[in-house]
Amino acid sequence: MLNLSPFENMPQFFWPQPRVASSPAIPSALPQRYQRWMQGLLCSAAVALSCSIASPSHAAERLTLRLGPFQQTIAIADLEEFAKTGKLSPALKPYALVLTPDIRKALADRLELDPNIGDQVVNELLRSPAGQRMLAALGVAIPGSNVEQLQAAITLAARQVDGLSVLAILRAFPQETVTVDVTSIAALASQLNFSYWESQALSPILERELKVDSAFTAAFDPTVPGPQVVEQKTLVLRDRQRQRTLPVDLYWSDRPSGPLVVLSHGFGANRTFLAYLARHLASYGLTVAAIEHPGSNMAWLASPSPGQARDTLLSAAEFVERPRDVSFLLDQLAQLNQKPGALRGKLNTNQASVMGHSLGGYTALALAGAELNVVGLRQFCQEHIPLGLSPADWLQCTAIDLPERRVSLRDPRVVQAIALNPVIGRLFGPEGLKRVATPTLILTGTEDSLTPTLTHQLQPFAQLPNPKYLVTAIGGTHLSVGDPANFSDLITQSALVRERQGKETANLRQLLQGVSLAFIKQLTPEAKQYQPFLTSGYAQSLSTTQIPLRLNTKLPASLAPWMKVAALPPHQLNTQVNQQVSALAYYFVACNSVLYTVSASFGSSAWQLGSRRPGSN
């Protein structure tokens, strides 16, 4: 678990680890990735400030940024003069190295939002439980504000016609000196992102629009354990050509049938993340292989190689190696299937259904034919600071170092893809997703702050070819589908990134058991028998007031405006805000002569506080 003293009392999600330089360091010496992190961090501050605009009787004169024991006061008038004329006041001249023309432009630029979309997002957001939690957290991050002021301020800010700038927002505060607690703002970074709040606003819309009025009856319950006795064995496969060691848990029964099911875990997890589901499927005669990816599992994150830099937390090559891990697994199991022993004849590697969670969802789609779009991804990542949006946006941007040529990882033995809370975003693009050659099933949770539903599931789902299914868990979070045995109750205690687990989401895991079994059984003679469990009525029959459930094969036309917003180039969303706040980031770092070296652990150890075993992101 990372610790960021003096911030040990803050929730430990996506924290950088500070290192005080032995001598003053200027921001121009910051590596590009560190600069991007600082920009993303302070971008959260800008959003918070935007959310706190008021109608003051007295304009603010100064801005004080507080970071642990450090603080620096900036005269807003000096910054305004610099933004307008480019001239530095005597107080700002010591910081001439960082107050560049680009910074000047950033301070002067304005962020323009469509007021129609803004009103819709804000109105839905403020009524949501997560919105209330965010308002309370912002009240702590901006001393002197309260929930009522912030509520009114957010509504007002969303209606600005001429756009918002950092300096104009600061001037709007009624105090002479505005203090921002950067420590608290940083803790909100994973949720202060446009795509996440769009997803929050979408929750009531999806609950209403995806509902289908239909009764449901069935001859049996596919969520109860099947009739067959399940056996389990662990293999350790060694790919010498790629120098990768692959642990695999196999689950099978005496009378197997249907395709082989391969489970691919998320980033920072391991092969046990969906163990309950593996046992369930095997009890119905399906052989399951849960693979562990050595370049992105929990063990790899917990024990980095000597001298490993944190900016290589996930190698770009892992986006290629993960699908190749599965192809290698199929090759090895095909050989094992021919050898004498308990597994002979039980491994149907000619037909594989690949199911993955988070980064494993990406893996499943890549094997099904989705092609990486490195050029489009690189453009997105260069125009936007990934941490300024969501953790999944940051994660996908580690793939930009791949070659620009078309990358196809399609394995023709993969005949189905199931992607649970997948990391998709801009990895494939519309054309890359159109190349998926198998039936697909996507699961999304509307309170997933790590892989937000709109940009990582709904928009990609709309771009996938038929046949396809979408399971929507209203209120579901990123880890809701995980095996409850992998988590302790502490994982649900964060006020900022709340994970719904245990009994609260039992109905979602039930649905996943029934729907995934029915989906895979479509490749067997029992297809017709299981078809009723791939209907809206079945999903809705398992709904609770806490987690309403939906299952659809297409999105309603009413969601078209949201899809349009999600498809906008990043610079039209909030790049300007990121640029504006980078000026404050550089200024603050320069004033305190502190170099913050990024070592943010982006795995389950960072956000799964108190978990006994690794979960997933």
Coordinates of C-alpha atoms in Angstrom, one line a residue:
M1 CA 0.0 0.0 0.0
L2 CA 1.4 3.4 -0.9
N3 CA 1.7 6.1 1.7
L4 CA 1.9 9.8 1.0
S5 CA 3.0 11.5 4.1
P6 CA 1.7 14.0 5.3
F7 CA -1.5 12.7 3.6
E8 CA -1.7 9.4 5.4
N9 CA -5.2 10.2 6.6
M10 CA -6.5 10.6 3.1
P11 CA -8.0 7.8 1.0
Q12 CA -5.1 6.2 -0.8
F13 CA -6.3 6.2 -4.4
F14 CA -3.9 7.1 -7.2
W15 CA -1.5 8.9 -4.9
P16 CA 1.9 10.1 -6.1
Q17 CA 4.8 9.4 -3.7
P18 CA 6.7 12.7 -2.9
R19 CA 10.4 13.1 -2.8
V20 CA 11.8 16.4 -1.6
A21 CA 14.7 17.4 -3.8
S22 CA 18.0 18.1 -2.2
S23 CA 18.3 21.2 -4.2
P24 CA 15.7 23.5 -5.8
A25 CA 14.1 22.0 -8.9
I26 CA 12.4 24.1 -11.5
P27 CA 9.3 22.8 -13.4
S28 CA 11.1 22.8 -16.8
A29 CA 13.1 19.9 -15.5
L30 CA 10.1 17.8 -14.9
P31 CA 9.9 14.7 -17.2
Q32 CA 6.9 14.9 -19.5
R33 CA 5.0 12.2 -17.8
Y34 CA 5.4 13.9 -14.4
Q35 CA 4.3 17.2 -15.9
R36 CA 1.2 15.5 -17.2
W37 CA 0.5 14.1 -13.8
M38 CA 0.8 17.4 -12.1
Q39 CA -1.5 18.9 -14.8
G40 CA -4.0 16.2 -14.2
L41 CA -3.8 16.7 -10.5
L42 CA -4.4 20.5 -10.7
C43 CA -7.0 20.0 -13.4
S44 CA -9.1 18.5 -10.6
A45 CA -8.6 21.7 -8.7
A46 CA -9.8 23.7 -11.7
V47 CA -12.9 21.6 -12.0
A48 CA -13.6 22.0 -8.3
L49 CA -13.1 25.8 -8.6
S50 CA -15.5 25.8 -11.6
C51 CA -18.0 24.0 -9.4
S52 CA -17.7 26.6 -6.7
I53 CA -18.3 29.8 -8.7
A54 CA -20.6 32.2 -6.9
S55 CA -22.1 35.7 -7.2
P56 CA -19.8 37.6 -4.9
S57 CA -20.2 41.1 -3.4
H58 CA -16.4 41.3 -3.1
A59 CA -14.0 39.9 -5.7
A60 CA -11.1 37.7 -4.6
E61 CA -7.7 39.3 -4.5
R62 CA -5.4 36.4 -3.8
L63 CA -5.2 32.7 -4.3
T64 CA -3.5 30.4 -1.7
L65 CA -2.8 26.9 -2.7
R66 CA -2.3 24.6 0.4
L67 CA -0.4 21.3 -0.1
G68 CA 0.4 19.6 3.2
P69 CA 2.8 21.9 5.2
F70 CA 3.4 24.1 2.1
Q71 CA 1.4 27.0 0.8
Q72 CA 1.9 29.8 -1.7
T73 CA -0.1 32.9 -2.2
I74 CA -0.5 34.3 -5.6
A75 CA -1.9 37.8 -6.4
I76 CA -4.7 37.3 -8.9
A77 CA -4.2 40.8 -10.4
D78 CA -0.6 40.0 -11.3
L79 CA -1.7 36.8 -13.1
E80 CA -4.5 38.7 -14.9
E81 CA -2.0 41.4 -16.1
F82 CA 0.3 38.6 -17.3
A83 CA -2.5 36.8 -19.1
K84 CA -3.6 40.1 -20.8
T85 CA -0.3 41.7 -21.7
G86 CA 2.4 39.1 -21.1
K87 CA 4.2 41.5 -18.7
L88 CA 5.5 40.2 -15.4
S89 CA 5.0 42.2 -12.2
P90 CA 8.0 42.4 -9.8
A91 CA 6.4 39.6 -7.7
L92 CA 6.2 37.3 -10.7
K93 CA 9.6 37.9 -12.2
P94 CA 11.3 35.2 -10.1
Y95 CA 9.1 32.8 -11.9
A96 CA 9.8 33.9 -15.5
L97 CA 11.1 30.5 -16.4
V98 CA 7.7 28.9 -15.9
L99 CA 5.4 31.7 -17.0
T100 CA 5.9 31.0 -20.7
P101 CA 3.7 32.2 -23.6
D102 CA 2.0 28.8 -23.5
I103 CA 1.2 29.3 -19.8
R104 CA -0.1 32.8 -20.6
K105 CA -2.4 31.4 -23.2
A106 CA -3.6 28.8 -20.8
L107 CA -4.5 31.5 -18.2
A108 CA -6.4 33.5 -20.8
D109 CA -8.2 30.7 -22.5
R110 CA -11.8 29.9 -21.7
L111 CA -13.7 26.7 -21.6
E112 CA -17.0 26.7 -23.5
L113 CA -19.7 24.1 -22.7
D114 CA -23.0 23.4 -24.5
P115 CA -25.5 24.9 -22.0
N116 CA -28.1 22.3 -23.1
I117 CA -25.9 19.4 -22.3
G118 CA -24.5 21.1 -19.2
D119 CA -28.0 21.5 -17.7
Q120 CA -28.9 17.9 -18.3
V121 CA -25.6 16.6 -16.8
V122 CA -25.8 18.9 -13.8
N123 CA -29.5 18.3 -13.0
E124 CA -29.1 14.5 -13.1
L125 CA -25.8 14.6 -11.2
L126 CA -27.0 16.7 -8.3
R127 CA -29.8 14.3 -7.6
S128 CA -27.6 11.2 -7.6
P129 CA -26.1 9.8 -4.3
A130 CA -22.6 10.1 -5.8
G131 CA -23.2 13.7 -6.6
Q132 CA -24.1 14.4 -3.0
R133 CA -21.0 12.7 -1.8
M134 CA -18.9 14.8 -4.2
L135 CA -20.5 18.0 -3.0
A136 CA -19.6 17.1 0.6
A137 CA -16.1 16.2 -0.4
L138 CA -15.7 19.5 -2.3
G139 CA -16.8 21.4 0.8
V140 CA -13.8 19.9 2.5
A141 CA -11.5 20.7 -0.4
I142 CA -12.5 24.3 -0.6
P143 CA -12.6 25.7 3.0
G144 CA -15.4 28.2 3.6
S145 CA -17.8 26.7 1.2
N146 CA -20.8 24.5 1.9
V147 CA -23.0 22.1 0.1
E148 CA -25.8 24.6 -0.6
Q149 CA -23.4 27.1 -2.1
L150 CA -21.7 24.5 -4.2
Q151 CA -25.1 23.2 -5.5
A152 CA -26.1 26.6 -6.6
A153 CA -22.7 27.3 -8.0
I154 CA -22.6 24.2 -10.1
T155 CA -25.9 25.0 -11.7
L156 CA -24.8 28.6 -12.4
A157 CA -21.5 27.6 -13.8
A158 CA -23.1 25.1 -16.2
R159 CA -25.1 28.0 -17.8
Q160 CA -22.2 30.3 -18.6
V161 CA -22.5 31.5 -22.2
D162 CA -19.1 33.1 -22.7
G163 CA -17.1 30.3 -21.1
L164 CA -15.1 30.0 -18.0
S165 CA -11.5 30.8 -17.2
V166 CA -9.4 30.0 -14.2
L167 CA -8.8 33.7 -13.3
A168 CA -12.5 34.7 -13.8
I169 CA -13.6 31.9 -11.5
L170 CA -11.1 32.9 -8.8
R171 CA -12.3 36.5 -9.0
A172 CA -15.9 35.3 -8.5
F173 CA -15.3 34.2 -4.9
P174 CA -16.5 36.6 -2.2
Q175 CA -13.4 36.2 0.0
E176 CA -10.4 38.4 -0.4
T177 CA -8.2 35.2 -0.4
V178 CA -9.4 32.0 -1.8
T179 CA -7.8 28.9 -0.3
V180 CA -7.7 25.5 -2.1
D181 CA -6.6 22.4 -0.2
V182 CA -4.8 20.6 -3.0
T183 CA -4.5 17.5 -0.9
S184 CA -8.2 17.0 -0.8
I185 CA -8.6 18.0 -4.5
A186 CA -6.1 15.3 -5.5
A187 CA -8.1 12.7 -3.7
L188 CA -11.0 13.6 -5.9
A189 CA -9.1 13.2 -9.2
S190 CA -10.5 9.8 -10.1
Q191 CA -14.0 11.2 -10.0
L192 CA -13.5 14.7 -11.2
N193 CA -13.7 13.7 -14.8
F194 CA -16.2 14.5 -17.5
S195 CA -16.9 11.0 -18.6
Y196 CA -17.5 9.7 -15.1
W197 CA -20.0 12.5 -14.3
E198 CA -21.7 11.9 -17.6
S199 CA -22.1 8.3 -16.6
Q200 CA -23.6 9.4 -13.2
A201 CA -26.1 11.6 -15.0
L202 CA -27.0 8.8 -17.3
S203 CA -28.0 6.4 -14.5
P204 CA -31.7 7.4 -14.2
I205 CA -31.9 7.8 -17.9
L206 CA -30.6 4.3 -18.5
E207 CA -32.8 2.8 -15.8
R208 CA -35.8 4.3 -17.5
E209 CA -35.0 4.0 -21.2
L210 CA -33.6 0.5 -21.1
K211 CA -36.5 -1.0 -19.2
V212 CA -38.8 -3.4 -21.2
D213 CA -42.3 -4.2 -20.0
S214 CA -42.3 -8.0 -20.1
A215 CA -43.1 -10.8 -17.6
F216 CA -40.5 -13.6 -17.2
T217 CA -41.0 -17.2 -16.4
A218 CA -38.5 -20.1 -16.9
A219 CA -38.4 -23.8 -16.5
F220 CA -35.2 -23.8 -14.4
D221 CA -32.8 -21.4 -12.6
P222 CA -29.4 -21.1 -14.2
T223 CA -27.9 -19.4 -11.2
V224 CA -28.0 -22.4 -8.9
P225 CA -25.0 -24.7 -9.1
G226 CA -25.2 -27.2 -12.0
P227 CA -25.4 -31.0 -11.5
Q228 CA -21.8 -31.9 -12.3
V229 CA -18.9 -32.3 -9.8
V230 CA -16.2 -29.8 -10.4
E231 CA -12.5 -30.6 -10.4
Q232 CA -9.7 -28.0 -10.2
K233 CA -6.0 -28.1 -11.1
T234 CA -3.3 -25.4 -11.5
L235 CA -0.9 -25.5 -14.4
V236 CA 2.2 -23.4 -14.9
L237 CA 3.0 -22.8 -18.6
R238 CA 6.3 -21.4 -19.8
D239 CA 6.5 -19.5 -23.1
R240 CA 10.2 -19.5 -23.7
Q241 CA 10.1 -17.5 -26.9
R242 CA 8.4 -14.6 -25.1
Q243 CA 9.9 -15.3 -21.7
R244 CA 6.6 -15.4 -19.9
T245 CA 5.4 -17.7 -17.2
L246 CA 1.6 -18.2 -17.2
P247 CA -0.2 -19.8 -14.2
V248 CA -3.5 -21.2 -15.2
D249 CA -6.3 -22.6 -13.0
L250 CA -8.4 -25.3 -14.8
Y251 CA -12.0 -26.2 -13.8
W252 CA -13.7 -29.2 -15.4
S253 CA -16.2 -32.0 -14.9
D254 CA -16.5 -35.6 -16.0
R255 CA -18.9 -34.9 -18.8
P256 CA -17.7 -31.6 -20.4
S257 CA -19.4 -30.1 -23.5
G258 CA -19.4 -26.8 -25.4
P259 CA -16.5 -24.4 -25.9
L260 CA -13.5 -23.9 -23.7
V261 CA -14.0 -20.8 -21.5
V262 CA -10.9 -18.6 -20.9
L263 CA -11.0 -16.0 -18.1
S264 CA -8.7 -13.0 -18.3
H265 CA -8.3 -10.8 -15.2
G266 CA -7.9 -7.0 -15.1
F267 CA -4.9 -4.9 -14.4
G268 CA -3.4 -5.5 -11.0
A269 CA -5.5 -8.6 -10.3
N270 CA -5.0 -12.3 -10.6
R271 CA -6.7 -15.4 -11.9
T272 CA -9.0 -15.8 -8.9
F273 CA -11.0 -12.6 -9.5
L274 CA -13.8 -14.6 -11.1
A275 CA -13.3 -17.9 -9.4
Y276 CA -16.9 -18.2 -8.3
L277 CA -18.0 -17.9 -11.9
A278 CA -15.5 -20.4 -13.1
R279 CA -16.8 -23.0 -10.7
H280 CA -20.4 -22.2 -11.7
L281 CA -19.8 -22.6 -15.4
A282 CA -17.8 -25.8 -14.8
S283 CA -20.8 -27.3 -12.8
Y284 CA -22.8 -27.1 -16.1
G285 CA -20.2 -29.0 -18.1
L286 CA -18.0 -26.2 -19.4
T287 CA -14.3 -26.4 -19.0
V288 CA -12.8 -23.2 -17.8
A289 CA -9.2 -21.9 -17.9
A290 CA -8.4 -18.9 -15.7
I291 CA -5.1 -17.4 -16.9
E292 CA -2.8 -15.0 -15.1
H293 CA -0.9 -12.4 -17.1
P294 CA 2.6 -11.9 -15.7
G295 CA 3.0 -8.3 -17.1
S296 CA -0.1 -6.9 -15.5
N297 CA -1.0 -9.1 -12.5
M298 CA -0.9 -8.3 -8.8
A299 CA 2.4 -10.1 -8.2
W300 CA 4.1 -8.0 -10.9
L301 CA 2.9 -4.8 -9.4
A302 CA 3.8 -5.9 -5.9
S303 CA 7.4 -7.0 -6.8
P304 CA 8.8 -4.7 -9.5
S305 CA 12.1 -5.6 -10.9
P306 CA 15.2 -3.8 -9.5
G307 CA 15.5 -0.3 -10.9
Q308 CA 12.1 -0.4 -12.6
A309 CA 10.7 3.1 -13.2
R310 CA 7.1 3.8 -12.2
D311 CA 6.3 5.3 -15.6
T312 CA 6.6 1.8 -17.0
L313 CA 4.0 0.5 -14.6
L314 CA 2.3 -1.0 -17.6
S315 CA 4.3 -1.6 -20.7
A316 CA 2.8 -0.8 -24.1
A317 CA 3.8 -4.3 -25.2
E318 CA 1.3 -5.7 -22.6
F319 CA -1.6 -4.7 -24.9
V320 CA -0.1 -7.2 -27.4
E321 CA 1.2 -9.8 -25.0
R322 CA -2.0 -10.4 -23.2
P323 CA -3.9 -11.6 -26.2
R324 CA -0.9 -13.7 -27.2
D325 CA -0.9 -15.2 -23.7
V326 CA -4.4 -16.6 -24.5
S327 CA -3.3 -17.8 -27.9
F328 CA -0.3 -19.6 -26.4
L329 CA -2.6 -21.1 -23.7
L330 CA -4.9 -22.5 -26.5
D331 CA -1.9 -24.0 -28.2
Q332 CA -0.7 -25.7 -25.0
L333 CA -4.1 -27.0 -24.0
A334 CA -4.6 -28.4 -27.5
Q335 CA -1.5 -30.6 -26.9
L336 CA -2.6 -31.5 -23.4
N337 CA -6.0 -32.5 -24.8
Q338 CA -4.3 -35.3 -26.8
K339 CA -2.2 -36.7 -24.0
P340 CA -3.3 -39.5 -21.6
G341 CA -4.6 -38.2 -18.3
A342 CA -7.6 -36.7 -16.6
L343 CA -7.9 -33.8 -19.1
R344 CA -7.8 -35.8 -22.3
G345 CA -10.7 -35.0 -24.5
K346 CA -12.0 -32.3 -22.1
L347 CA -10.3 -29.2 -23.7
N348 CA -12.2 -27.9 -26.8
T349 CA -9.6 -25.4 -27.9
N350 CA -11.1 -25.2 -31.4
Q351 CA -13.9 -23.2 -29.8
A352 CA -13.0 -20.7 -27.1
S353 CA -15.2 -18.2 -25.3
V354 CA -13.0 -15.5 -23.8
M355 CA -14.3 -13.6 -20.8
G356 CA -12.3 -10.7 -19.3
H357 CA -12.8 -8.0 -16.7
S358 CA -11.4 -4.4 -17.2
L359 CA -8.1 -4.8 -19.1
G360 CA -9.2 -8.4 -19.5
G361 CA -12.2 -7.1 -21.4
Y362 CA -9.9 -5.4 -23.8
T363 CA -8.0 -8.7 -24.2
A364 CA -11.2 -10.6 -25.1
L365 CA -12.3 -8.1 -27.7
A366 CA -8.8 -8.0 -29.3
L367 CA -8.9 -11.8 -29.6
A368 CA -12.3 -11.5 -31.2
G369 CA -11.0 -9.3 -33.9
A370 CA -11.0 -5.7 -32.7
E371 CA -7.9 -3.9 -34.1
L372 CA -5.9 -1.4 -32.2
N373 CA -5.9 2.1 -33.6
V374 CA -2.6 3.5 -32.3
V375 CA -2.7 6.6 -34.5
G376 CA -6.1 7.7 -33.1
L377 CA -5.2 6.8 -29.6
R378 CA -2.0 8.8 -29.8
Q379 CA -3.9 11.8 -31.0
F380 CA -6.3 11.5 -28.1
C381 CA -3.6 11.1 -25.5
Q382 CA -1.5 14.0 -26.8
E383 CA -4.4 16.3 -26.8
H384 CA -5.6 15.4 -23.4
I385 CA -4.0 14.6 -20.0
P386 CA -5.3 11.1 -19.3
L387 CA -5.5 11.5 -15.5
G388 CA -7.7 14.5 -16.1
L389 CA -10.5 12.1 -17.2
S390 CA -10.5 8.6 -15.7
P391 CA -8.0 6.0 -14.6
A392 CA -8.9 3.9 -17.7
D393 CA -8.1 6.8 -20.0
W394 CA -4.7 7.0 -18.3
L395 CA -4.2 3.3 -18.6
Q396 CA -5.1 3.1 -22.3
C397 CA -2.6 5.9 -23.1
T398 CA 0.3 3.6 -22.1
A399 CA -0.3 1.9 -25.5
I400 CA 0.7 4.9 -27.5
D401 CA 4.3 3.6 -27.8
L402 CA 3.2 0.7 -29.9
P403 CA 4.1 0.8 -33.7
E404 CA 1.6 2.8 -35.7
R405 CA 0.9 0.0 -38.1
R406 CA -2.4 -1.9 -37.9
V407 CA -2.3 -4.3 -35.0
S408 CA -4.6 -7.4 -35.3
L409 CA -4.5 -10.0 -32.5
R410 CA -7.4 -12.0 -33.8
D411 CA -7.4 -15.7 -33.0
P412 CA -9.9 -17.6 -35.1
R413 CA -10.4 -20.2 -32.3
V414 CA -12.1 -17.5 -30.3
V415 CA -15.8 -17.6 -31.1
Q416 CA -17.3 -15.4 -28.4
A417 CA -16.2 -12.4 -26.3
I418 CA -17.6 -11.3 -22.9
A419 CA -16.2 -8.0 -21.7
L420 CA -17.0 -7.0 -18.1
N421 CA -16.4 -3.3 -17.2
P422 CA -13.9 -3.3 -20.1
V423 CA -11.2 -0.8 -20.8
I424 CA -12.0 0.2 -24.4
G425 CA -12.1 4.0 -24.7
R426 CA -10.1 5.0 -27.8
L427 CA -8.0 1.8 -28.0
F428 CA -9.8 0.5 -31.1
G429 CA -11.9 3.4 -32.5
P430 CA -15.1 2.8 -34.5
E431 CA -13.3 1.0 -37.4
G432 CA -11.3 -1.2 -35.1
L433 CA -14.5 -2.4 -33.3
K434 CA -16.3 -3.1 -36.5
R435 CA -13.8 -5.8 -37.2
V436 CA -15.0 -7.9 -34.2
A437 CA -16.0 -11.2 -35.8
T438 CA -17.8 -12.9 -32.9
P439 CA -21.0 -12.4 -30.8
T440 CA -20.2 -10.1 -27.9
L441 CA -21.6 -9.5 -24.4
I442 CA -20.7 -6.2 -22.6
L443 CA -21.4 -5.5 -18.9
T444 CA -21.3 -2.0 -17.6
G445 CA -21.9 -0.3 -14.2
T446 CA -23.1 3.2 -14.0
E447 CA -21.1 4.1 -10.9
D448 CA -17.8 2.8 -12.2
S449 CA -15.4 5.7 -11.8
L450 CA -12.5 3.7 -13.1
T451 CA -13.8 2.7 -16.5
P452 CA -16.8 5.1 -17.0
T453 CA -19.8 3.6 -18.7
L454 CA -20.3 6.1 -21.4
T455 CA -16.9 6.3 -23.0
H456 CA -15.6 2.7 -22.2
Q457 CA -18.8 0.7 -22.7
L458 CA -21.9 2.4 -24.1
Q459 CA -20.2 4.2 -27.0
P460 CA -18.1 1.1 -27.9
F461 CA -21.2 -1.1 -27.7
A462 CA -23.0 1.1 -30.2
Q463 CA -20.0 0.6 -32.6
L464 CA -19.9 -3.2 -32.3
P465 CA -21.5 -5.4 -35.0
N466 CA -24.4 -7.7 -34.2
P467 CA -25.0 -10.0 -32.5
K468 CA -24.3 -8.3 -29.2
Y469 CA -25.8 -8.0 -25.8
L470 CA -25.5 -5.2 -23.2
V471 CA -25.9 -5.9 -19.4
T472 CA -26.3 -2.6 -17.5
A473 CA -26.1 -2.5 -13.7
I474 CA -27.6 0.7 -12.5
G475 CA -25.4 1.7 -9.5
G476 CA -22.8 -1.1 -10.2
T477 CA -19.2 -0.2 -9.6
H478 CA -15.9 -1.5 -11.2
L479 CA -15.4 -4.4 -8.8
S480 CA -19.0 -5.4 -8.2
V481 CA -18.7 -8.6 -10.3
G482 CA -15.6 -9.8 -8.5
D483 CA -15.5 -12.8 -6.2
P484 CA -16.5 -11.5 -2.7
A485 CA -13.8 -13.8 -1.2
N486 CA -11.2 -11.4 -2.7
F487 CA -12.2 -8.4 -0.7
S488 CA -12.7 -7.2 2.8
D489 CA -15.4 -4.8 4.0
L490 CA -12.8 -1.9 4.0
I491 CA -13.0 -1.7 0.3
T492 CA -16.4 -0.1 0.5
Q493 CA -15.5 2.5 3.1
S494 CA -13.9 5.2 0.9
A495 CA -16.1 8.3 0.5
L496 CA -14.6 9.1 -2.8
V497 CA -14.4 5.9 -4.8
R498 CA -17.0 3.7 -3.3
E499 CA -17.0 0.1 -4.4
R500 CA -20.2 -1.9 -4.1
Q501 CA -19.5 -5.4 -3.1
G502 CA -20.9 -8.3 -1.1
K503 CA -24.6 -8.7 -0.4
E504 CA -25.4 -5.3 -2.0
T505 CA -24.5 -6.6 -5.4
A506 CA -25.3 -10.3 -5.1
N507 CA -28.1 -9.9 -7.6
L508 CA -25.6 -8.7 -10.2
R509 CA -23.3 -11.7 -9.7
Q510 CA -26.4 -13.9 -10.0
L511 CA -27.3 -12.3 -13.3
L512 CA -23.7 -12.7 -14.5
Q513 CA -23.9 -16.4 -13.7
G514 CA -27.1 -16.9 -15.6
V515 CA -26.4 -14.6 -18.5
S516 CA -22.9 -15.8 -19.2
L517 CA -23.9 -19.4 -19.0
A518 CA -26.8 -18.8 -21.4
F519 CA -24.6 -16.8 -23.8
I520 CA -21.9 -19.6 -23.9
K521 CA -24.6 -22.3 -24.2
Q522 CA -25.7 -20.7 -27.5
L523 CA -22.8 -22.6 -29.1
T524 CA -24.2 -25.9 -27.9
P525 CA -27.3 -28.1 -28.8
E526 CA -28.9 -26.6 -25.6
A527 CA -29.0 -23.1 -27.2
K528 CA -32.8 -22.8 -27.4
Q529 CA -33.2 -24.0 -23.8
Y530 CA -31.0 -21.2 -22.5
Q531 CA -32.3 -18.4 -24.8
P532 CA -34.9 -17.0 -22.3
F533 CA -32.0 -16.0 -20.1
L534 CA -30.7 -13.6 -22.7
T535 CA -33.8 -11.4 -22.5
S536 CA -34.7 -8.1 -20.8
G537 CA -37.3 -9.8 -18.7
Y538 CA -34.8 -12.1 -17.1
A539 CA -32.4 -9.3 -16.1
Q540 CA -35.2 -7.2 -14.7
S541 CA -36.5 -10.2 -12.7
L542 CA -33.3 -10.1 -10.7
S543 CA -33.3 -6.3 -10.1
T544 CA -33.3 -4.8 -6.6
T545 CA -33.9 -1.2 -5.5
Q546 CA -30.2 -0.8 -4.9
I547 CA -29.0 -2.4 -8.2
P548 CA -31.6 -2.3 -11.0
L549 CA -30.5 -4.5 -13.9
R550 CA -31.1 -4.3 -17.7
L551 CA -30.3 -6.4 -20.7
N552 CA -30.6 -5.1 -24.2
T553 CA -29.4 -5.7 -27.7
K554 CA -29.4 -2.1 -28.8
L555 CA -29.3 1.4 -27.3
P556 CA -32.4 3.6 -27.5
A557 CA -32.4 6.6 -29.8
S558 CA -32.7 8.9 -26.7
L559 CA -29.1 8.2 -25.9
A560 CA -27.8 9.6 -29.3
P561 CA -26.9 13.0 -27.9
W562 CA -24.8 11.4 -25.2
M563 CA -23.0 9.3 -27.8
K564 CA -22.3 12.5 -29.8
V565 CA -20.8 14.1 -26.7
A566 CA -18.6 11.1 -26.0
A567 CA -17.3 11.1 -29.5
L568 CA -16.1 14.7 -29.4
P569 CA -12.3 15.3 -29.7
P570 CA -10.8 15.7 -26.2
H571 CA -9.8 19.3 -26.8
Q572 CA -13.5 20.2 -27.1
L573 CA -14.2 18.7 -23.6
N574 CA -11.7 20.1 -21.2
T575 CA -8.2 20.3 -22.6
Q576 CA -8.4 24.1 -22.1
V577 CA -9.0 23.6 -18.4
N578 CA -6.0 21.3 -18.2
Q579 CA -3.8 23.9 -19.9
Q580 CA -5.1 26.6 -17.6
V581 CA -4.3 24.7 -14.5
S582 CA -0.9 23.6 -15.6
A583 CA 0.2 27.2 -15.1
L584 CA -0.8 27.0 -11.4
A585 CA 0.9 23.6 -11.1
Y586 CA 4.2 24.9 -12.4
Y587 CA 3.9 28.0 -10.4
F588 CA 3.3 26.2 -7.2
V589 CA 6.0 23.7 -7.7
A590 CA 8.5 26.4 -8.5
C591 CA 7.7 28.5 -5.5
N592 CA 8.2 25.6 -3.1
S593 CA 11.2 24.1 -4.9
V594 CA 9.7 20.6 -4.5
L595 CA 10.0 17.9 -7.1
Y596 CA 7.1 15.4 -7.0
T597 CA 8.2 12.2 -8.6
V598 CA 5.3 10.1 -9.8
S599 CA 5.1 6.6 -8.5
A600 CA 1.3 6.2 -8.4
S601 CA 0.6 2.5 -8.2
F602 CA -2.3 2.0 -10.6
G603 CA -3.2 -1.4 -9.5
S604 CA -5.5 -3.0 -6.9
S605 CA -3.0 -2.2 -4.2
A606 CA -3.7 1.5 -4.7
W607 CA -7.5 1.4 -4.8
Q608 CA -8.5 -1.8 -3.1
L609 CA -7.9 -0.7 0.4
G610 CA -7.8 -3.6 2.8
S611 CA -8.3 -6.3 0.3
R612 CA -7.1 -9.7 1.3
R613 CA -6.4 -10.8 -2.2
P614 CA -6.0 -8.7 -5.4
G615 CA -9.1 -7.5 -7.2
S616 CA -9.0 -5.8 -10.5
N617 CA -9.1 -2.5 -12.2

